[in-house]
Short mmCIF file of C-alpha atoms in Angstrom, two decimals:
data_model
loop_
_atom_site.label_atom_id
_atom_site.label_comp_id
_atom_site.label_asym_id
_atom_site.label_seq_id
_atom_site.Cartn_x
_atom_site.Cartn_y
_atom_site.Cartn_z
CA UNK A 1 -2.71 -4.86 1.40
CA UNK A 2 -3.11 -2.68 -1.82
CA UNK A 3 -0.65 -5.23 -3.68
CA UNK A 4 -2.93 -8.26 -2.57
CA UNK A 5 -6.08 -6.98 -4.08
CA UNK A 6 -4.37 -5.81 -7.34
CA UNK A 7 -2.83 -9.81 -7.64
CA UNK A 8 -6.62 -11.06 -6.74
CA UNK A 9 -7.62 -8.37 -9.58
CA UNK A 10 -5.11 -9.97 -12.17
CA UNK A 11 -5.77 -13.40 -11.23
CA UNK A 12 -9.64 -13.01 -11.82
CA UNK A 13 -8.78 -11.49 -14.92
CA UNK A 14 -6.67 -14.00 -16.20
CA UNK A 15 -4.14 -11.97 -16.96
CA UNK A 16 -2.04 -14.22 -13.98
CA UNK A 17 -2.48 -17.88 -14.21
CA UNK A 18 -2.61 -18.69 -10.56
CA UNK A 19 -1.16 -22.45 -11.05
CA UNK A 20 2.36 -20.01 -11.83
CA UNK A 21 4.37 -19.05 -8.50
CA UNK A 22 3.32 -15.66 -7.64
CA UNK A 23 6.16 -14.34 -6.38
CA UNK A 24 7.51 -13.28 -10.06
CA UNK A 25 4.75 -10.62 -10.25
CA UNK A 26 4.07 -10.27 -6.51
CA UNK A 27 7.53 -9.29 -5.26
CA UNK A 28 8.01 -6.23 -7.72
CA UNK A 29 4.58 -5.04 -6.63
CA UNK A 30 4.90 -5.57 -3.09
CA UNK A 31 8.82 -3.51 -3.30
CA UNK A 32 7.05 -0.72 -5.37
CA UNK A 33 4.20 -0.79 -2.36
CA UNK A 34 7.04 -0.71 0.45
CA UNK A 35 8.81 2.63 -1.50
CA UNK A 36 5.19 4.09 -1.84
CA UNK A 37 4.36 3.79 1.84
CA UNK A 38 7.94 4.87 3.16
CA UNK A 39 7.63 7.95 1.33
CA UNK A 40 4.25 8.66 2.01
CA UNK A 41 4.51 7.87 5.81
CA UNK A 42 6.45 11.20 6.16
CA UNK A 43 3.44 13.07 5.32
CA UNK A 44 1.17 10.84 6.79
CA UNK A 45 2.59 11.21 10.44
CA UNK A 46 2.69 15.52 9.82
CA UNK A 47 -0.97 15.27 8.79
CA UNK A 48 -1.78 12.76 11.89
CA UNK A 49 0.17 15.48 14.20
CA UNK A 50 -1.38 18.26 12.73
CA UNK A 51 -4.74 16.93 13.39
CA UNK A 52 -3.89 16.12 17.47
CA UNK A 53 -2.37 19.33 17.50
CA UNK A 54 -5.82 20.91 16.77
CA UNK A 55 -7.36 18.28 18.88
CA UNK A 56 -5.57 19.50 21.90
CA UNK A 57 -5.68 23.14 21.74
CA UNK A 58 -8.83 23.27 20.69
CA UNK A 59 -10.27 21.85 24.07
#
Protein backbone atom coordinates (compact mmCIF):
# COMPACT_ATOMS: atom_id res chain seq x y z
CA UNK A 1 0.00 0.00 0.00
CA UNK A 2 2.43 2.71 1.43
CA UNK A 3 5.14 1.51 -1.25
CA UNK A 4 2.49 1.97 -4.16
CA UNK A 5 1.75 5.55 -3.45
CA UNK A 6 5.44 6.50 -2.87
CA UNK A 7 6.23 4.74 -6.71
CA UNK A 8 2.96 6.84 -8.03
CA UNK A 9 4.77 9.87 -6.08
CA UNK A 10 8.17 9.26 -7.98
CA UNK A 11 6.66 8.52 -11.18
CA UNK A 12 4.65 11.90 -11.21
CA UNK A 13 7.72 13.47 -10.31
CA UNK A 14 9.77 12.17 -12.86
CA UNK A 15 12.20 11.11 -10.84
CA UNK A 16 11.05 7.23 -12.26
CA UNK A 17 10.53 7.01 -15.91
CA UNK A 18 7.60 4.68 -15.96
CA UNK A 19 8.49 3.17 -19.62
CA UNK A 20 11.62 1.44 -17.12
CA UNK A 21 10.50 -1.97 -15.34
CA UNK A 22 9.54 -1.06 -11.94
CA UNK A 23 10.56 -3.74 -10.18
CA UNK A 24 14.33 -2.29 -9.80
CA UNK A 25 12.99 0.44 -7.46
CA UNK A 26 9.76 -1.29 -6.40
CA UNK A 27 11.15 -4.52 -4.92
CA UNK A 28 13.66 -2.77 -2.40
CA UNK A 29 10.75 -0.61 -1.28
CA UNK A 30 8.22 -3.15 -1.04
CA UNK A 31 11.14 -5.61 1.22
CA UNK A 32 11.88 -2.45 3.38
CA UNK A 33 7.74 -2.15 3.72
CA UNK A 34 7.46 -6.04 4.60
CA UNK A 35 10.44 -5.54 7.59
CA UNK A 36 8.53 -2.29 8.67
CA UNK A 37 5.18 -4.01 9.07
CA UNK A 38 6.61 -7.34 10.67
CA UNK A 39 8.13 -5.37 13.27
CA UNK A 40 5.51 -3.09 13.84
CA UNK A 41 2.71 -5.79 13.88
CA UNK A 42 4.07 -6.85 17.35
CA UNK A 43 2.97 -3.68 18.77
CA UNK A 44 0.15 -3.29 16.72
CA UNK A 45 -1.66 -6.57 17.95
CA UNK A 46 -0.65 -5.43 22.03
CA UNK A 47 -2.25 -2.06 21.30
CA UNK A 48 -5.40 -3.84 19.43
CA UNK A 49 -5.59 -6.24 22.71
CA UNK A 50 -5.17 -3.62 25.00
CA UNK A 51 -7.99 -1.72 23.58
CA UNK A 52 -10.61 -5.05 23.70
CA UNK A 53 -9.30 -5.61 26.95
CA UNK A 54 -10.80 -2.24 28.07
CA UNK A 55 -13.67 -2.87 25.83
CA UNK A 56 -14.67 -5.87 27.79
CA UNK A 57 -14.22 -5.00 31.30
CA UNK A 58 -15.44 -1.92 30.96
CA UNK A 59 -19.09 -3.19 30.17
Amino acid sequence: MISSIVWIMLVEKGVINSDHAPWEIYLPIAFIEIVVYLKLLPKVTDFIDKVMNNKVEGE
